[in-house]
PDB file of C-alpha atoms in Angstrom:
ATOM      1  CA  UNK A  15      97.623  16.518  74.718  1.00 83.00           C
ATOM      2  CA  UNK A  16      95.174  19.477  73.656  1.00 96.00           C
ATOM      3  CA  UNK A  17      94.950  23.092  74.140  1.00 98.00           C
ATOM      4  CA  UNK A  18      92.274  24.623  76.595  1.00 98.00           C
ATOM      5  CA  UNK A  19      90.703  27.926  77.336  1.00 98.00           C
ATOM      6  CA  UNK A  20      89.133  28.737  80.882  1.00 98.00           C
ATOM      7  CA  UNK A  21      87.491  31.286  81.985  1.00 98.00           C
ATOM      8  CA  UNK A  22      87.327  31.648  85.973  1.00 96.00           C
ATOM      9  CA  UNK A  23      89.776  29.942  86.567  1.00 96.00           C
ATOM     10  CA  UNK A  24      91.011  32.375  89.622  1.00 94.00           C
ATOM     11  CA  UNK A  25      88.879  30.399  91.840  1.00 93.00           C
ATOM     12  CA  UNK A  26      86.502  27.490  92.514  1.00 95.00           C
ATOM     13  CA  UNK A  27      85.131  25.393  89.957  1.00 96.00           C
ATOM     14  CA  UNK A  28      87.493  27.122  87.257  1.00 97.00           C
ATOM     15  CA  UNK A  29      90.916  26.963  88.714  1.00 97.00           C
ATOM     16  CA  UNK A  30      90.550  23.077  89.845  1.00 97.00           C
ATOM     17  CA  UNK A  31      89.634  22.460  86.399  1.00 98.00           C
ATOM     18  CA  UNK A  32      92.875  24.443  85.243  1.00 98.00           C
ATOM     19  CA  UNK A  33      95.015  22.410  88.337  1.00 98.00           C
ATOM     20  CA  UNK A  34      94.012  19.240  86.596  1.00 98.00           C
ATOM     21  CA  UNK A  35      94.745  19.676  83.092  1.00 98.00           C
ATOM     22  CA  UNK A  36      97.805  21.028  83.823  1.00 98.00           C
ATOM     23  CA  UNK A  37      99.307  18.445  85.746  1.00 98.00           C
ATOM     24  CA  UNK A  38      98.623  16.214  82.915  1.00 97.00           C
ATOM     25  CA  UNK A  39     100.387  18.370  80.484  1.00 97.00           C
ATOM     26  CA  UNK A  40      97.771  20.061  78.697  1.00 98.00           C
ATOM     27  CA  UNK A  41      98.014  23.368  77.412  1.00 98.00           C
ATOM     28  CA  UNK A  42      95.914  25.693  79.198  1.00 98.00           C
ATOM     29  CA  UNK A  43      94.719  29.493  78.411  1.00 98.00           C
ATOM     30  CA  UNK A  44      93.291  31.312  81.510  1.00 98.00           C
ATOM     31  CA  UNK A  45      90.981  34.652  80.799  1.00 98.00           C
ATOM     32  CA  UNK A  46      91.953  37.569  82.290  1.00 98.00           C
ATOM     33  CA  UNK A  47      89.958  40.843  82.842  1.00 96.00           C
ATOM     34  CA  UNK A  48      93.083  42.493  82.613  1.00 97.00           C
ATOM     35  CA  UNK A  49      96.544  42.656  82.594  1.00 96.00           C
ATOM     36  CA  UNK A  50      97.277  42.768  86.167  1.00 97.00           C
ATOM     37  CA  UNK A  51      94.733  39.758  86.981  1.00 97.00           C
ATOM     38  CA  UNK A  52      96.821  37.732  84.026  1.00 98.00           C
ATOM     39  CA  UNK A  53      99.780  37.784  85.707  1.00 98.00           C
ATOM     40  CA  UNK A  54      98.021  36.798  88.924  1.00 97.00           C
ATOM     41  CA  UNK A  55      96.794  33.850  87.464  1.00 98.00           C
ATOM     42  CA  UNK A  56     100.595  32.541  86.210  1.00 98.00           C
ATOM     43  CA  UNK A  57     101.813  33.257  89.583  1.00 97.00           C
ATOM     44  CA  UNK A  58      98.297  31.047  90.898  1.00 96.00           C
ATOM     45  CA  UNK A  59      98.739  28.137  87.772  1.00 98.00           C
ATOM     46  CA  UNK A  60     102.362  28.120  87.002  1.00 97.00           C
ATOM     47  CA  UNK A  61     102.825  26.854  83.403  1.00 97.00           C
ATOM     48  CA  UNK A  62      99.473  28.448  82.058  1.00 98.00           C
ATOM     49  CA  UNK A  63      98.932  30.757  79.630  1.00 98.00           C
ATOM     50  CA  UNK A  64      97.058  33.823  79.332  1.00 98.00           C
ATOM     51  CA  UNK A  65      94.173  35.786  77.651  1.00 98.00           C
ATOM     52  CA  UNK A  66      93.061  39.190  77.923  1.00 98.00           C
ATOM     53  CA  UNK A  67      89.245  39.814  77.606  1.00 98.00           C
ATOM     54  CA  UNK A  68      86.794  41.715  79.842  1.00 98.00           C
ATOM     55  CA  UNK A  69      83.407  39.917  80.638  1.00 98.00           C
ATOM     56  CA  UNK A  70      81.861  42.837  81.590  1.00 98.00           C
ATOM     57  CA  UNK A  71      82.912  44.027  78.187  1.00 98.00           C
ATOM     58  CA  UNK A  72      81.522  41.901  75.694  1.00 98.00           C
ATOM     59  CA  UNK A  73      81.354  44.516  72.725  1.00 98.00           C
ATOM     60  CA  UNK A  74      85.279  45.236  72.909  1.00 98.00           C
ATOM     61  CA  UNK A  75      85.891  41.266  73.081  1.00 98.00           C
ATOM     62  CA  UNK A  76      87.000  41.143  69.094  1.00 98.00           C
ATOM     63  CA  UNK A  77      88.916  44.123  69.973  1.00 98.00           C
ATOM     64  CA  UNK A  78      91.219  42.591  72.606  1.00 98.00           C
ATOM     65  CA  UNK A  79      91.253  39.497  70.901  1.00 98.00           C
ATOM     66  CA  UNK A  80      92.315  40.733  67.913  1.00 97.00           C
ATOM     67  CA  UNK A  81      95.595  42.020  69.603  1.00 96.00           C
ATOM     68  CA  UNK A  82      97.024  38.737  71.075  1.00 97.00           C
ATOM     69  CA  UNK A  83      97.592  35.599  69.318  1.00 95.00           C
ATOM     70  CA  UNK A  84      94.613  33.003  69.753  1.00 96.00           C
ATOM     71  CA  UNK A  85      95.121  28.897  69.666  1.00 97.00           C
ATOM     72  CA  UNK A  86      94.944  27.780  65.744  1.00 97.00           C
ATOM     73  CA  UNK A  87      93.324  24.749  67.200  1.00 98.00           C
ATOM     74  CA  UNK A  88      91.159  24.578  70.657  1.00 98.00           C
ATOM     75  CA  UNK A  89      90.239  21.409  71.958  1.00 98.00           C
ATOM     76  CA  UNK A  90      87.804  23.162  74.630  1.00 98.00           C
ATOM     77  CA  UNK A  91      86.465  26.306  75.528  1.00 98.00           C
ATOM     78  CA  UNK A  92      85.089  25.645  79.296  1.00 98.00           C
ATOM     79  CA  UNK A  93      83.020  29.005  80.199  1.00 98.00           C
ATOM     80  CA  UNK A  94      83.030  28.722  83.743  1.00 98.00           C
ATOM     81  CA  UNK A  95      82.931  32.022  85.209  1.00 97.00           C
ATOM     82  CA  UNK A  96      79.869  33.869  85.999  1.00 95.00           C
ATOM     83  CA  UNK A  97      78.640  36.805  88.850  1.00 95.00           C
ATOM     84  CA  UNK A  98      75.238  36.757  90.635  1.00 94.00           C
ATOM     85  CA  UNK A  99      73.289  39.429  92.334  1.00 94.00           C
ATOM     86  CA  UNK A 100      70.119  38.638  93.821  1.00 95.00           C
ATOM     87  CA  UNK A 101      67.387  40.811  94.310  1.00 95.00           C
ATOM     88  CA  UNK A 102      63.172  41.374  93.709  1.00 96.00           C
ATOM     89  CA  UNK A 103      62.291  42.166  89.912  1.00 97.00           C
ATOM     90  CA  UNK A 104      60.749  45.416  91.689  1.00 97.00           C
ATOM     91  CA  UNK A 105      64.009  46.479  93.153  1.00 96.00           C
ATOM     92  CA  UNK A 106      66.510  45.221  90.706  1.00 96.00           C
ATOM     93  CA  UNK A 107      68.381  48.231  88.849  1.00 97.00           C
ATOM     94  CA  UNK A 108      69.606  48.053  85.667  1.00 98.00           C
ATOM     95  CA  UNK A 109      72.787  47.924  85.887  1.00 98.00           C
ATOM     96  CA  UNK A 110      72.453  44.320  87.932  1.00 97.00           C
ATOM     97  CA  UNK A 111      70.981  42.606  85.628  1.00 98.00           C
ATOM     98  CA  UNK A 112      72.856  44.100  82.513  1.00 98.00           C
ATOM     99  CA  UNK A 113      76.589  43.108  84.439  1.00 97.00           C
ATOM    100  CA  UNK A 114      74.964  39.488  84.469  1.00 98.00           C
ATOM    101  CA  UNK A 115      73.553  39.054  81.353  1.00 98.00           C
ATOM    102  CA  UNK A 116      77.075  39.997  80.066  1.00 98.00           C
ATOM    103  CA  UNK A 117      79.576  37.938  82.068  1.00 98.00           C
ATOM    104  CA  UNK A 118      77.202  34.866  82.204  1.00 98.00           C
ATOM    105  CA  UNK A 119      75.484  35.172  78.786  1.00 98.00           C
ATOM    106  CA  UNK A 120      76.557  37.618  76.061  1.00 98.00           C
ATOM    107  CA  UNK A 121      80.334  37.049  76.349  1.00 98.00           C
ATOM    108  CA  UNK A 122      80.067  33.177  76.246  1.00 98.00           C
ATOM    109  CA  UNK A 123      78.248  33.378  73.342  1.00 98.00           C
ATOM    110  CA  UNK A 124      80.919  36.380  71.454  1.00 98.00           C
ATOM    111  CA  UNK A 125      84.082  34.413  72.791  1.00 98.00           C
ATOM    112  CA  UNK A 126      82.340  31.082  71.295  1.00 98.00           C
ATOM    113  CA  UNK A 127      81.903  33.085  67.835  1.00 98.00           C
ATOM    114  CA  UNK A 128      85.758  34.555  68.125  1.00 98.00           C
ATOM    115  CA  UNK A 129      87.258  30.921  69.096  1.00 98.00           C
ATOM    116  CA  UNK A 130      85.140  28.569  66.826  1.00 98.00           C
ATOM    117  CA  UNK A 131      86.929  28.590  63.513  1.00 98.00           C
ATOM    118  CA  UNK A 132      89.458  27.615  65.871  1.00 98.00           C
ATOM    119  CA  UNK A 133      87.058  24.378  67.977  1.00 98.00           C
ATOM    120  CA  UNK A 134      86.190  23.641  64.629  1.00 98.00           C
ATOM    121  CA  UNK A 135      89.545  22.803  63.129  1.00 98.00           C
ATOM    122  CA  UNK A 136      90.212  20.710  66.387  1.00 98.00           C
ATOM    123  CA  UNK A 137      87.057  19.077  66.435  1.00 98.00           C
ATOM    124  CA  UNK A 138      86.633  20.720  69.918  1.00 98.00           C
ATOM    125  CA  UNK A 139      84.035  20.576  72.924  1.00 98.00           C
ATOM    126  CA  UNK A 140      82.597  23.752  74.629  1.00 98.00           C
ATOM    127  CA  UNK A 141      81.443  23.301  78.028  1.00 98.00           C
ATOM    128  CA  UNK A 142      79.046  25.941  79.742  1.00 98.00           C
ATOM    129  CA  UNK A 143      79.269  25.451  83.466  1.00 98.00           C
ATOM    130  CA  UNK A 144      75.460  26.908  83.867  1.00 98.00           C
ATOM    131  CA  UNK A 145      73.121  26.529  87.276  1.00 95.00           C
ATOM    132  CA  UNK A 146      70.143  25.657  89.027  1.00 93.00           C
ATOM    133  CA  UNK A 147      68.990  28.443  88.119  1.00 93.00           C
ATOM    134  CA  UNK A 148      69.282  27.788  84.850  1.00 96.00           C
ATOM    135  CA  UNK A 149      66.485  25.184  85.176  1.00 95.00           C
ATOM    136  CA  UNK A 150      64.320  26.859  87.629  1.00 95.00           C
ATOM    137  CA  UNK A 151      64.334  30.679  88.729  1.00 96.00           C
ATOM    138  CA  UNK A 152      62.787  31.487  91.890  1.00 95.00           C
ATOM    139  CA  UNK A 153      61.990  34.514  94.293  1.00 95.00           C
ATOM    140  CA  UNK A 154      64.764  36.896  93.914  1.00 95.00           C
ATOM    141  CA  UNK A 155      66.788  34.912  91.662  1.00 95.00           C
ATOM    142  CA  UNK A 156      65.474  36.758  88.476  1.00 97.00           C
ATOM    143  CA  UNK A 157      68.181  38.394  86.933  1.00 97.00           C
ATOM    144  CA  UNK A 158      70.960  35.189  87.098  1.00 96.00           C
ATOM    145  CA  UNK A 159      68.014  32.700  86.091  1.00 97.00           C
ATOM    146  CA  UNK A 160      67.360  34.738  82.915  1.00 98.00           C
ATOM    147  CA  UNK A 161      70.998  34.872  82.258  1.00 98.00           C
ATOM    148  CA  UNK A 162      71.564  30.976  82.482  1.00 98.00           C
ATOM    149  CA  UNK A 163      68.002  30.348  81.118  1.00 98.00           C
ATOM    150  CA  UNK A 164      70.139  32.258  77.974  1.00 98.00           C
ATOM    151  CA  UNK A 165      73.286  30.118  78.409  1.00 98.00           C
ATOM    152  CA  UNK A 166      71.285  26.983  78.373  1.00 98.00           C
ATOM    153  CA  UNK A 167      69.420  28.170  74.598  1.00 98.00           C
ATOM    154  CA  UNK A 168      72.997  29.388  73.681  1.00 98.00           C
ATOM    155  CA  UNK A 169      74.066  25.649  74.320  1.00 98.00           C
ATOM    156  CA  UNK A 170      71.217  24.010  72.445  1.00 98.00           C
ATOM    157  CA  UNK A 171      71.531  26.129  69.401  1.00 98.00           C
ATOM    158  CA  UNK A 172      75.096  25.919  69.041  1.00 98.00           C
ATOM    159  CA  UNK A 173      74.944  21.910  69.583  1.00 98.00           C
ATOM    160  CA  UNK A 174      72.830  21.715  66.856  1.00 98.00           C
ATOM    161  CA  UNK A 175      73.994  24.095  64.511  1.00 98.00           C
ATOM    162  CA  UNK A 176      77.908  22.626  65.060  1.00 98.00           C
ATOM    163  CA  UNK A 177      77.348  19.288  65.374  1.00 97.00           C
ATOM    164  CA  UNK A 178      78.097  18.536  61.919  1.00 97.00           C
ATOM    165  CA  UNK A 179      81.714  20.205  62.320  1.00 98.00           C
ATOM    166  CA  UNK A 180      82.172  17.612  64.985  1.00 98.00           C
ATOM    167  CA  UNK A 181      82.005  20.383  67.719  1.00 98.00           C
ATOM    168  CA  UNK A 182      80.615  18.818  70.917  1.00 98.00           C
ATOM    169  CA  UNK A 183      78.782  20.862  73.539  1.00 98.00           C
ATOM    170  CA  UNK A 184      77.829  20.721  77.258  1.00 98.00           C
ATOM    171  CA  UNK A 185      75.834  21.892  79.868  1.00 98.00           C
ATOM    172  CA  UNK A 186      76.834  21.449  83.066  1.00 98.00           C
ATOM    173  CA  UNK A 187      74.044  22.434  86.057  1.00 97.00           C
ATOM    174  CA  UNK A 188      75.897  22.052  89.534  1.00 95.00           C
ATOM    175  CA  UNK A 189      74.098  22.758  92.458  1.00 88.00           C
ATOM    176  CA  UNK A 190      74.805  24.734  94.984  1.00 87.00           C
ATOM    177  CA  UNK A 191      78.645  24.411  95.638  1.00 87.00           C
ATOM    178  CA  UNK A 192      80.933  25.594  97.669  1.00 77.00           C
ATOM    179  CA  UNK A 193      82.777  28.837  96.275  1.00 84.00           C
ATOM    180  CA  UNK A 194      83.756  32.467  96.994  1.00 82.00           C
ATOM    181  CA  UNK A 195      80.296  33.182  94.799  1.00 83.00           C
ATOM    182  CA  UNK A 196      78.129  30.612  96.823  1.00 84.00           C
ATOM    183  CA  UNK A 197      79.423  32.412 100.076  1.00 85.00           C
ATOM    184  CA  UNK A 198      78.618  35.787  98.520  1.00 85.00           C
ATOM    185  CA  UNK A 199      74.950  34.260  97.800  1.00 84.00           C
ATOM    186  CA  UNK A 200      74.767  33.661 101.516  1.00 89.00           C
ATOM    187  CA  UNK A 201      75.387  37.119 102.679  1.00 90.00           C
ATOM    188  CA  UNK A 202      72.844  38.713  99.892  1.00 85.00           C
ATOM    189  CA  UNK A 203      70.364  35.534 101.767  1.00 86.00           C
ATOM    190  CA  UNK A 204      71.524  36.605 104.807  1.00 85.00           C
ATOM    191  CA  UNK A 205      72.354  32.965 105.817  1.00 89.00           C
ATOM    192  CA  UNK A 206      75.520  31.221 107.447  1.00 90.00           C
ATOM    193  CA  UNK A 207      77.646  29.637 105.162  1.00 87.00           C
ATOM    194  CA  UNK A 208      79.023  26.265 106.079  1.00 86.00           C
ATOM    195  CA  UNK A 209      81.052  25.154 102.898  1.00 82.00           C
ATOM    196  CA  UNK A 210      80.792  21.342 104.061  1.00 84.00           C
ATOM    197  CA  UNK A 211      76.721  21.465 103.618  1.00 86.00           C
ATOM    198  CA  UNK A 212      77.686  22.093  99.464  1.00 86.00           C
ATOM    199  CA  UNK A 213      79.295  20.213  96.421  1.00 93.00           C
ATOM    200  CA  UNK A 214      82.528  20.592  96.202  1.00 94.00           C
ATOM    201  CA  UNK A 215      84.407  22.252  93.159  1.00 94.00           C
ATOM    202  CA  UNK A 216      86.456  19.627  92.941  1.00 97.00           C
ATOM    203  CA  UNK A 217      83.383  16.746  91.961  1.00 96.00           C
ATOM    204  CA  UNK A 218      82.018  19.727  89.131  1.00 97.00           C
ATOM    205  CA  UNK A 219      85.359  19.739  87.999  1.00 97.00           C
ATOM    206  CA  UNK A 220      85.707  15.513  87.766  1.00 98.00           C
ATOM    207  CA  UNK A 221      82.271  16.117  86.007  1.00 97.00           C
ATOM    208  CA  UNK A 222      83.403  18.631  83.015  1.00 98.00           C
ATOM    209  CA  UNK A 223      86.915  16.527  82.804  1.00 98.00           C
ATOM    210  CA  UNK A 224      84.178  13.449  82.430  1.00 98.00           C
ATOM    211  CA  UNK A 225      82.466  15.375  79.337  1.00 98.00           C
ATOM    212  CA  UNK A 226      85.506  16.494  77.130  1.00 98.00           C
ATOM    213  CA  UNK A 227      87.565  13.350  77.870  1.00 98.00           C
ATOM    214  CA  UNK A 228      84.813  11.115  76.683  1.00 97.00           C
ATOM    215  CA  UNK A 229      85.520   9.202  73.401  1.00 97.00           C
ATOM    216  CA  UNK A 230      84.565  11.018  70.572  1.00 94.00           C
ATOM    217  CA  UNK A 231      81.692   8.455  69.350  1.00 96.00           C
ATOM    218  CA  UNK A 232      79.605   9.871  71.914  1.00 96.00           C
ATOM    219  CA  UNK A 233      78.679  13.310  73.854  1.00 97.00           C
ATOM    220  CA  UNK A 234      77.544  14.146  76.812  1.00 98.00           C
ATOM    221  CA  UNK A 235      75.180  17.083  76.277  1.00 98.00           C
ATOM    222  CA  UNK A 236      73.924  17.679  79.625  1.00 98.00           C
ATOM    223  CA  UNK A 237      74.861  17.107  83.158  1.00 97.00           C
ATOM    224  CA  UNK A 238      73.043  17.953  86.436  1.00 96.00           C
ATOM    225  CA  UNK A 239      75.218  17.797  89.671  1.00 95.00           C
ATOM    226  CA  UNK A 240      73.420  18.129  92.774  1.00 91.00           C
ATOM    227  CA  UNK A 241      74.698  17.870  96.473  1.00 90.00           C
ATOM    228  CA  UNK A 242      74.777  14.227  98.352  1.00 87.00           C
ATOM    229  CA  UNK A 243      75.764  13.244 101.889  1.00 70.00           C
TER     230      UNK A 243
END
């Protein structure tokens, strides 16, 4: 059995994930924003643990960190939460894309620095649940492209500079599946949302369980999930 850290794991792809390795008795660490939201998420996954950190935060990460005890050894960090906000470059403010480039980019990459002393002593896996849009950006999908076009060179660069420490890493791109964010992305599209038209969470989630249960002589570095029928 191995330790795990989730983030967004309070709904969707995230908190299937944490349902599954749970009931196989795996430890599991959920992020929480704060306090409050931690103890939400034990009521929500009994039998989890907890980890205060603010995405939106990313500079006072070390901080927080630094005040709760962290896993000695972390068989996978699964970065799986992330915000969108659509919009045209031209009307975009800053504050949109800064909020995204944090959650989805910059506070992957600072918890992956805090936690891998940590993957690297368990021979660990880090799994960034990216997008679509992190292969393609179109018409008012600017700001979250550029942030998963960043998770997907975060991936790449930390594959190969940790692949010698026998840290494995993948990119997951799901399509457009059915969660509290893809209903948000219908509103901002002005569009009804039928949730039976889109992946479910629960095939993403058989998809990154697929990736860090693999045997270790081989990795799966990339994975592209789009809807069927």
């Amino acid at each position: 059995m191995g330790t795990h850290l989730i983030t967004g794991a309070g709904s969707g792809i995230g908190s299937v994930v944490a349902e599954r390795l749970l009931a196989r008795g795996e430890d599991v660490l959920l992020l929480a924003r704060d306090a409050r939201r931690a103890a939400q998420l034990r009521e929500r996954h009994p039998g989890a643990g907890t980890l205060v950190g603010d995405l939106a935060d990313p500079a006072k990460l070390s901080w927080a960190f630094g005040h709760q005890s962290l896993p000695v050894e972390l068989d996978s960090l699964l970065h799986i939460a992330g915000v969108v906000e659509l919009g045209h470059v031209g009307d975009l403010p800053v504050k949109a894309w800064q909020e995204q480039l944090n959650v989805n980019t910059v506070s992957p990459a600072e918890i992956t620095r805090l936690l891998l002393p940590s993957l690297r002593l368990a021979r660990g896996h880090v799994v960034f649940v990216n997008s679509g849009a992190g292969l393609r950006a179109d018409a008012n999908w600017a700001a979250y492209a550029a942030s998963k076009f960043g998770v997907r060179a975060l991936a790449d660069a930390l594959r190969a500079e940790e692949h010698g420490n026998g840290v494995r890493v993948t990119t997951v791109y799901p399509g457009r599946t059915a969660t509290p964010m893809q209903e948000k992305v219908h509103r901002q599209e002005g569009r009804a949302y039928d949730p039976a038209q889109w992946i479910a969470p629960e095939s993403v989630a058989t998809a990154i369980l697929t990736a860090i249960d693999l045997p270790r002589d081989a990795e799966l570095t990339e994975i592209t999930v789009r809807p069927g029928q």
